[in-house]
Short mmCIF file of C-alpha atoms in Angstrom, two decimals:
data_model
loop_
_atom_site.label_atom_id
_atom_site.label_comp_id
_atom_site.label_asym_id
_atom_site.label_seq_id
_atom_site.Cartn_x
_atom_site.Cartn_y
_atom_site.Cartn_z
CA UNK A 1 6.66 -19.95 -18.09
CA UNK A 2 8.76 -23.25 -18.48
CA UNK A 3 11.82 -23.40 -20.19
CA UNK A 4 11.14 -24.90 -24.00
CA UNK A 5 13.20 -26.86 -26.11
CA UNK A 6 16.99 -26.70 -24.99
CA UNK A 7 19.73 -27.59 -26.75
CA UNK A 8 22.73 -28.75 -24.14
CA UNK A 9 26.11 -28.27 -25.55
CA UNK A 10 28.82 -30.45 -23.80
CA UNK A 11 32.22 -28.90 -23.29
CA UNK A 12 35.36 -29.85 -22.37
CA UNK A 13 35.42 -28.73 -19.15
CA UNK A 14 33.90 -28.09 -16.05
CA UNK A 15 31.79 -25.15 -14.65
CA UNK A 16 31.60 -22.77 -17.56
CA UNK A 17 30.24 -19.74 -15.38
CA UNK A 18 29.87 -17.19 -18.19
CA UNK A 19 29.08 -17.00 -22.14
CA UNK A 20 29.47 -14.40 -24.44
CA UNK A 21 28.62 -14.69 -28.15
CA UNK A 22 30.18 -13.23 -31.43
CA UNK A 23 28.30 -12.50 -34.90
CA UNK A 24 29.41 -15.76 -35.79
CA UNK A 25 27.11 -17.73 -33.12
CA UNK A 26 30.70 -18.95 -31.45
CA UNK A 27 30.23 -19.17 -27.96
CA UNK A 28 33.25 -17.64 -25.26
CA UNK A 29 33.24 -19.68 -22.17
CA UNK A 30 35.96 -19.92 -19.19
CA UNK A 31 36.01 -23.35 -17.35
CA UNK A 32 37.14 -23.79 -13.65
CA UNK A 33 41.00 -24.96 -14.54
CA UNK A 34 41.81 -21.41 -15.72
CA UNK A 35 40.89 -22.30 -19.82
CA UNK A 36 39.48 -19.77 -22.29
CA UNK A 37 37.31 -21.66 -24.71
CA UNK A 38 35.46 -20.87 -27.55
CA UNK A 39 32.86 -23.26 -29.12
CA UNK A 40 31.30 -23.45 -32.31
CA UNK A 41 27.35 -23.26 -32.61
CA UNK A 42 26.86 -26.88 -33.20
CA UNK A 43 29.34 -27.85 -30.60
CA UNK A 44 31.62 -30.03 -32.77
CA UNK A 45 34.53 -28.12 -32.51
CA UNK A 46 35.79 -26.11 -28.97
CA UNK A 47 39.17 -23.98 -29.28
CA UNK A 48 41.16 -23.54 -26.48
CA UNK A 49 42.19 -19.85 -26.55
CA UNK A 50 44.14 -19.51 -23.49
CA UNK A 51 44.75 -19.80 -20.04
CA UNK A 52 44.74 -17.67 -16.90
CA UNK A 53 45.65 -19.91 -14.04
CA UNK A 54 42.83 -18.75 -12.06
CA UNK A 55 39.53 -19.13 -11.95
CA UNK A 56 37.78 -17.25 -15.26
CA UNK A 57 34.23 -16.26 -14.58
CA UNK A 58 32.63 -12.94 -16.12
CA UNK A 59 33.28 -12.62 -19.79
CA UNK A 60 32.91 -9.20 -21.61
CA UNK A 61 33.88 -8.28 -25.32
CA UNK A 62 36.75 -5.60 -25.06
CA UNK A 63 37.67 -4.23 -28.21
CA UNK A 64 39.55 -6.85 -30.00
CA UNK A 65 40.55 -8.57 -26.28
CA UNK A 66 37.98 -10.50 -24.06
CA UNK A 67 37.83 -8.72 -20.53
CA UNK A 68 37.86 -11.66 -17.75
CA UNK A 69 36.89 -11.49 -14.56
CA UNK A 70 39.21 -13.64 -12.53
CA UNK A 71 38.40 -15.19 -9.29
CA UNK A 72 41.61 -15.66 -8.46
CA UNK A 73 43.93 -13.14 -10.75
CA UNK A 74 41.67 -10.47 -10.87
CA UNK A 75 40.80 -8.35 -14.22
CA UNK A 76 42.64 -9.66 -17.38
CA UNK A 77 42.13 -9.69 -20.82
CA UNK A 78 43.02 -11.82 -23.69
CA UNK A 79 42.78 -11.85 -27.53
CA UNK A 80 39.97 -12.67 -28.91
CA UNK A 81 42.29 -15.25 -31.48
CA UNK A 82 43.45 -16.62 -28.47
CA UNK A 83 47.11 -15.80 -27.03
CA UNK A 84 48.56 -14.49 -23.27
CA UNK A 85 46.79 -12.88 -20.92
CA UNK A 86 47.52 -9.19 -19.45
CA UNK A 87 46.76 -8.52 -16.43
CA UNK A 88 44.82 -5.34 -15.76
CA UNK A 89 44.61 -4.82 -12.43
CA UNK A 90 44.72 -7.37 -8.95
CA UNK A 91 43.97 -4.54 -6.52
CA UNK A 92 42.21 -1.27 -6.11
CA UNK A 93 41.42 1.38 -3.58
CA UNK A 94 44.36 0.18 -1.62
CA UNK A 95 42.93 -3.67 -1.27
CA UNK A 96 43.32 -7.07 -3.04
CA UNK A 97 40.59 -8.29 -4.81
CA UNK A 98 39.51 -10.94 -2.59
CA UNK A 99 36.08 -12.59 -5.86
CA UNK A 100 36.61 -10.63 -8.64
CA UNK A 101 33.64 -12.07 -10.58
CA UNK A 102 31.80 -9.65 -13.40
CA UNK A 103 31.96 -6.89 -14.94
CA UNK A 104 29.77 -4.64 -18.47
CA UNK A 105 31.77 -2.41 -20.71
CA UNK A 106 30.73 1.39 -21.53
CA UNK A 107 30.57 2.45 -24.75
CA UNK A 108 33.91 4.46 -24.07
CA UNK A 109 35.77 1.54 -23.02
CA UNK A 110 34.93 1.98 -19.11
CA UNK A 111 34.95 -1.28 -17.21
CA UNK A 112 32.24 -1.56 -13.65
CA UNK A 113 33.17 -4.81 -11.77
CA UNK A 114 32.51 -6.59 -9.19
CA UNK A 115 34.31 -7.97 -6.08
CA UNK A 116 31.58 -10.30 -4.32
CA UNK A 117 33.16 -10.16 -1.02
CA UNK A 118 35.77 -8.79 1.47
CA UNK A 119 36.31 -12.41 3.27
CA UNK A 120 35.70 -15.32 1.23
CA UNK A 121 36.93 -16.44 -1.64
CA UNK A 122 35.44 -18.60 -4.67
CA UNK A 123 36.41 -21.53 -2.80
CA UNK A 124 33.86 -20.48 -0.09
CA UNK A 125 31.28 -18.71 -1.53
CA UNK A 126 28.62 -20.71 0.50
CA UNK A 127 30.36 -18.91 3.49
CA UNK A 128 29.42 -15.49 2.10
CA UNK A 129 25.88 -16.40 2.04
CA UNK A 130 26.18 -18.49 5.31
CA UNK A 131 27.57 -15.19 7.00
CA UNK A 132 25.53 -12.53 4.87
CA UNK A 133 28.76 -9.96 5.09
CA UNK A 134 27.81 -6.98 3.14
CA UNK A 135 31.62 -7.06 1.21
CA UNK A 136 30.88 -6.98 -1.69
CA UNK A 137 31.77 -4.07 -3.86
CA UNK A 138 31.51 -2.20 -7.32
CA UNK A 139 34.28 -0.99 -9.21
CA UNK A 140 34.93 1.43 -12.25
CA UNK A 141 38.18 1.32 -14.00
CA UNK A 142 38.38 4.12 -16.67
CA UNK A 143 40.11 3.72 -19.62
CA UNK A 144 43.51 5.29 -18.87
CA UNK A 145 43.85 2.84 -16.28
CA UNK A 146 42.48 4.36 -12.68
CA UNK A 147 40.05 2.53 -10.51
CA UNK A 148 37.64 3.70 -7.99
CA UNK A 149 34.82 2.30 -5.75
CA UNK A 150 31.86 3.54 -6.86
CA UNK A 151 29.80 1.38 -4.34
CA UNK A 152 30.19 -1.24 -1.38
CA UNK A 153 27.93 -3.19 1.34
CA UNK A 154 26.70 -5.42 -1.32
CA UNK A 155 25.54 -8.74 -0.16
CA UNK A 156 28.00 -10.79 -2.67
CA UNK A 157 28.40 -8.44 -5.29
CA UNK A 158 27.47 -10.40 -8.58
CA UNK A 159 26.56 -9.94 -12.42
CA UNK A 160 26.71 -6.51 -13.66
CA UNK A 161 25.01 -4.84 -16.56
CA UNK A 162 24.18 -1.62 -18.15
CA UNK A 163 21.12 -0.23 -19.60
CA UNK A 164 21.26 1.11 -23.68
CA UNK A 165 21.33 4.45 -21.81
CA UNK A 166 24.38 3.95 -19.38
CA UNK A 167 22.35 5.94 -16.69
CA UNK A 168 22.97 2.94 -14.09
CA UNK A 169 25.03 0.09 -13.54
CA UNK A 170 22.88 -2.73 -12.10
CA UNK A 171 24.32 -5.19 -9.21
CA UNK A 172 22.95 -8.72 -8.28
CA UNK A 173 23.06 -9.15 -4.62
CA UNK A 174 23.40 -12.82 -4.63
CA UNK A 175 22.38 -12.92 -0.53
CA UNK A 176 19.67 -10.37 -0.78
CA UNK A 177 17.94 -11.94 -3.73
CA UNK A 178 17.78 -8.34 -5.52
CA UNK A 179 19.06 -6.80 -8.46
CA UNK A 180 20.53 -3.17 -7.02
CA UNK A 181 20.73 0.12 -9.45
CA UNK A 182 24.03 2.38 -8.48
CA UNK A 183 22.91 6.04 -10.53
CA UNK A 184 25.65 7.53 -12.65
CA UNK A 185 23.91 10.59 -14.41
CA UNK A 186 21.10 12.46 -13.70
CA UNK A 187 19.20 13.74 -10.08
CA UNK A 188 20.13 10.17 -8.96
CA UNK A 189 23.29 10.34 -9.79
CA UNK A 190 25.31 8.56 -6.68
CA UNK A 191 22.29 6.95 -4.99
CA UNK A 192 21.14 3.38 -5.06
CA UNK A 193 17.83 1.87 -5.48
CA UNK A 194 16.92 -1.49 -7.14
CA UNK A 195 15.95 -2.67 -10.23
CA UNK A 196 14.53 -5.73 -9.03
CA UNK A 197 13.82 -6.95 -5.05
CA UNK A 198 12.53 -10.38 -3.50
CA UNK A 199 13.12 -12.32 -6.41
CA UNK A 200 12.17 -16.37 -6.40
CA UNK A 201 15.83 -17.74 -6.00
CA UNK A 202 19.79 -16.22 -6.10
CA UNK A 203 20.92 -14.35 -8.83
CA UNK A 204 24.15 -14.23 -10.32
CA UNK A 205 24.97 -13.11 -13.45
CA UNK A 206 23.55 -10.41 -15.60
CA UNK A 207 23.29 -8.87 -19.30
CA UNK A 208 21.88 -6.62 -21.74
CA UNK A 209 20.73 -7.99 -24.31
CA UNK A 210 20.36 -7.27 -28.11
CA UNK A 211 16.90 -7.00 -27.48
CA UNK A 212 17.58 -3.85 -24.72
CA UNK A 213 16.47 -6.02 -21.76
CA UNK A 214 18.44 -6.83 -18.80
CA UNK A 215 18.85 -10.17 -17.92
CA UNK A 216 18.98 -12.03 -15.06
CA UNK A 217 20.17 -15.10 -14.20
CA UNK A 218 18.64 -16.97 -10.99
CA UNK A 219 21.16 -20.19 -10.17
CA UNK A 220 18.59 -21.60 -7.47
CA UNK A 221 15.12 -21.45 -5.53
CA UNK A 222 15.43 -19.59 -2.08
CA UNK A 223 16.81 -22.80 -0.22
CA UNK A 224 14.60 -22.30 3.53
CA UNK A 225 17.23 -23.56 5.83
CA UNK A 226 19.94 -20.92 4.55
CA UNK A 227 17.33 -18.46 5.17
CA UNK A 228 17.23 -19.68 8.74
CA UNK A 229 20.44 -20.69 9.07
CA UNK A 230 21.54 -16.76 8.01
CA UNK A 231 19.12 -15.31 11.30
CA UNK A 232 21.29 -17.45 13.72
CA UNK A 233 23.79 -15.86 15.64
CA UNK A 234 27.47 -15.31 14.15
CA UNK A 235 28.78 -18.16 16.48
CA UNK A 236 26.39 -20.60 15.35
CA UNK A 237 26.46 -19.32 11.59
CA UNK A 238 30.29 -20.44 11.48
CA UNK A 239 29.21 -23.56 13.37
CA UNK A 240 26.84 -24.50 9.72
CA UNK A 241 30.24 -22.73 7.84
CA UNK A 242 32.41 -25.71 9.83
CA UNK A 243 30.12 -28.77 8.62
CA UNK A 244 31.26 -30.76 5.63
CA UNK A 245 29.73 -29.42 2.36
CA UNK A 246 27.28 -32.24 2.18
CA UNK A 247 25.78 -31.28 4.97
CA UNK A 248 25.19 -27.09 4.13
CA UNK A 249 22.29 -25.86 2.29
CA UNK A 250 23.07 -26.67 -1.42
CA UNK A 251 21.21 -25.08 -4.54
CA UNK A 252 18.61 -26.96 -5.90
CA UNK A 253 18.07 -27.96 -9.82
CA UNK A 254 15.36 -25.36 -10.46
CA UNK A 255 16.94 -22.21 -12.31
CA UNK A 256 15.86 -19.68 -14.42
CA UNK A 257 16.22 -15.99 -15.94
CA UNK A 258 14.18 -13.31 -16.80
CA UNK A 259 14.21 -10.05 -19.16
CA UNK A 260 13.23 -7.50 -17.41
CA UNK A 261 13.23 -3.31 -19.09
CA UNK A 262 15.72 -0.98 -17.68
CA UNK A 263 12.58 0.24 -15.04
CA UNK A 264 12.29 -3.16 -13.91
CA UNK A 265 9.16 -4.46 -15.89
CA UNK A 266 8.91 -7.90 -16.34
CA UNK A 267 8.79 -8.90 -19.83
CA UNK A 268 10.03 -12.70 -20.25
CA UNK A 269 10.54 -14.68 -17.54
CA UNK A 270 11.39 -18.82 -18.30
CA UNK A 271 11.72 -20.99 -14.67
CA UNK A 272 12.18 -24.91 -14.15
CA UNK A 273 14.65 -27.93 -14.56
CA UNK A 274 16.99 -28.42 -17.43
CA UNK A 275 17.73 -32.25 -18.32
CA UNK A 276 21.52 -32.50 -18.18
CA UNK A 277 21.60 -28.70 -17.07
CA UNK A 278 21.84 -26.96 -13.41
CA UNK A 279 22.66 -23.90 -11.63
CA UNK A 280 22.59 -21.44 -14.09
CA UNK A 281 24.76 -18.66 -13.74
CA UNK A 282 25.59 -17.02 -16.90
CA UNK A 283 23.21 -15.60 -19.64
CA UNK A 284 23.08 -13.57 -22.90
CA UNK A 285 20.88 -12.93 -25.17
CA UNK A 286 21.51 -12.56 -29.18
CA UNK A 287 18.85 -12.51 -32.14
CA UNK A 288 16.26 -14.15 -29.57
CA UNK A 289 18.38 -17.00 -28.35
CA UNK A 290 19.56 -17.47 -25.15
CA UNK A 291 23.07 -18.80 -23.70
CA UNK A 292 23.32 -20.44 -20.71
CA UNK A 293 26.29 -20.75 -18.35
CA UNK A 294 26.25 -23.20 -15.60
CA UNK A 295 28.71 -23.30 -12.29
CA UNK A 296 28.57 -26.95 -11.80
CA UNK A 297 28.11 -28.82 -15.13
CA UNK A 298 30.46 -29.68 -17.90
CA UNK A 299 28.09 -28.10 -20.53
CA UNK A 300 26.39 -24.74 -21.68
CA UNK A 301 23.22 -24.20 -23.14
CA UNK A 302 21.03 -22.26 -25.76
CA UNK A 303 17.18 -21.96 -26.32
CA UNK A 304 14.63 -19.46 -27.90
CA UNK A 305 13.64 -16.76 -25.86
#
C-alpha cells in the first residue's frame, strides 16, 4: 500500500535518525551535531534540550530522562526538560562501543542495545554493509548498572524492540535484510530465530507501538550492485570500500515500514517515495499516527497509519 497524505515537519537540523513522542504529541528527535530537540505537533516551535557531542540516534523514554543511543559517546541519558547529559556506560564486556545505535526499555527499567558493528563506525557504515562483518551485537544493561552480551554475529546490529510480553527482544540486521528474535523466557529462552526474513529493502530502526505491533522501518530497496558487490572477495570488497562515496552503492528514495504482530504477521505495511522525505530510519507509532525519522534530511514526518 502507498504511503497517504504526509505531513513533513522541517527541523532545525540535519539527519534526525529517531522520534519518540509524549502524550502531548511533542516530538523527541536527535540531529547529527550532537542536539536533543523536541518539536511541537505543528512544528512552529522546536526546543533545544541539550547536547551530547556525539552523534544521538536511538531515542527511548526512561523514566523522567530520555535514554540515547550515542554513536559516538555511547548510552546517555538526559532530562526530559532538557539539561546535561550522564553518561551511562561507553564500554561493556571488556570492549568500546565501536555504533552504539538503539536500544527498548523493560518494564523494570532494563535497557537491550545495540552496537551495529565491531569495525566501523557511523562515519562508515556503508563499509559494514560493503564488508558484511557479522559485529554487531546486543546488549542488556540491568538496572543496577551491569551489562552483558546477550547476543553477537549480527549483520549491523540495528533497531530494537520488545513485544507487550517481553518474551523476546527483536534485532534488525541491517545487512541481512531480517528482523532477528533473541528468546528471553520460556523453552526458547537463549536461542534465536527471526521475526521477519528477506524483507524488500534495509531495515533500521524498530518499535512497539501503542497499537501492540512491532514496527519496522525499511530506509531503502535492496540496492543490486551491493548485493554483488558483498559476494566479491574481501580484497576487492575494500577495493568498492576505497572509491569515493559517489561512486558506492547509495540508498535509493523508496522507503517504507510495516506493523507486523509479535509472530511476525503482517498487518500494515505502507511502501513508496515521500516528497521532501528519504531514507527513513526511525518510526513510532501513537493513537494511529506514525513518526518518521530520516538519516539524511533536515525534517521528520507524521501520517495516519
Amino acid at each position: 500500500m502507498a504511503f497517504g497524505e504526509v505531513t513533513v515537519i522541517p527541523v532545525n537540523g540535519h539527519g534526525p535518525e529517531d522520534v519518540v513522542v509524549d502524550d502531548q504529541g511533542r516530538i523527541y528527535t536527535g540531529v547529527d551535531d550532537g542536539r536533543i530537540l523536541r518539536v511541537t505537533p505543528d512544528g512552529k516551535r522546536i526546543d533545544v534540550l541539550g547536547d551530547t557531542g556525539g552523534r544521538p540516534l536511538g531515542l527511548e523514554f526512561y523514566g523522567e530522562d530520555l535514554l540515547i543511543c550515542d554513536a559516538k559517546a555511547g548510552l546517555l541519558t538526559m532530562p526530559l526538560a532538557g539539561g546535561p547529559v550522564t553518561t551511562l556506560a561507553t564500554s561493556a564486556v571488556g570492549l568500546d562501543f565501536v555504533f552504539c545505535n538503539n536500544a527498548a526499555v523493560a518494564s523494570d527499567g532494563t535497557v537491550y542495545f545495540t552496537d551495529s558493528s565491531r569495525r566501523f563506525g557511523i562515519e562508515k557504515w556503508r563499509d559494514d554493509l560493503i564488508e558484511q562483518t557479522g559485529g554487531g551485537q546486543l546488549l542488556r544493561r540491568t538496572p543496577d548498572g551491569k551489562i552483558e552480551q546477550l547476543a553477537d554475529g549480527f549483520q549491523f546490529a540495528n533497531g530494537v524492540a520488545l513485544p507487550p510480553d517481553e518474551s523476546y527482544v527483536a534485532v534488525a540486521e541491517t545487512g541481512a535484510y531480517r528482523v532477528a528474535r533473541v528468546w528471553l523466557t520460556g523453552d526458547k529462552a537463549g536461542t534465536r530465530d527471526y521475526l521477519v526474513d528477506d524483507l524488500w529493502g534495509y531495515p533500521d530502526n524498530i518499535s512497539t507501538g501503542s497499537d501492540g505491533l512491532i514496527w519496522i522501518t525499511v530506509a531503502s530497496p535492496k540496492v543490486p550492485a551491493l548485493s554483488l558487490v558483498q559476494k566479491l572477495p574481501a580484497p576487492l570488497r575494500a577495493g568498492v570500500r576505497a572509491l569515493p562515496t559517489a561512486l558506492q552503492p547509495a540508498p535509493a528514495r523508496e522507503c517504507g515500514v510495516r506493523g507486523v504482530t509479535p509472530d511476525g504477521k503482517l498487518v500494515h505495511e505502507l511502501r513508496g517515495e515521500i516528497d521532501g522525505f528519504h531514507v527513513l530510519v526511525g518510526v513510532r507509532e501513537r493513537a494511529g499516527t506514525l513518526y518518521f525519522g530520516s538519516l539524511e534530511d533536515n525534517a521528520i514526518a507524521v501520517t495516519s497509519v
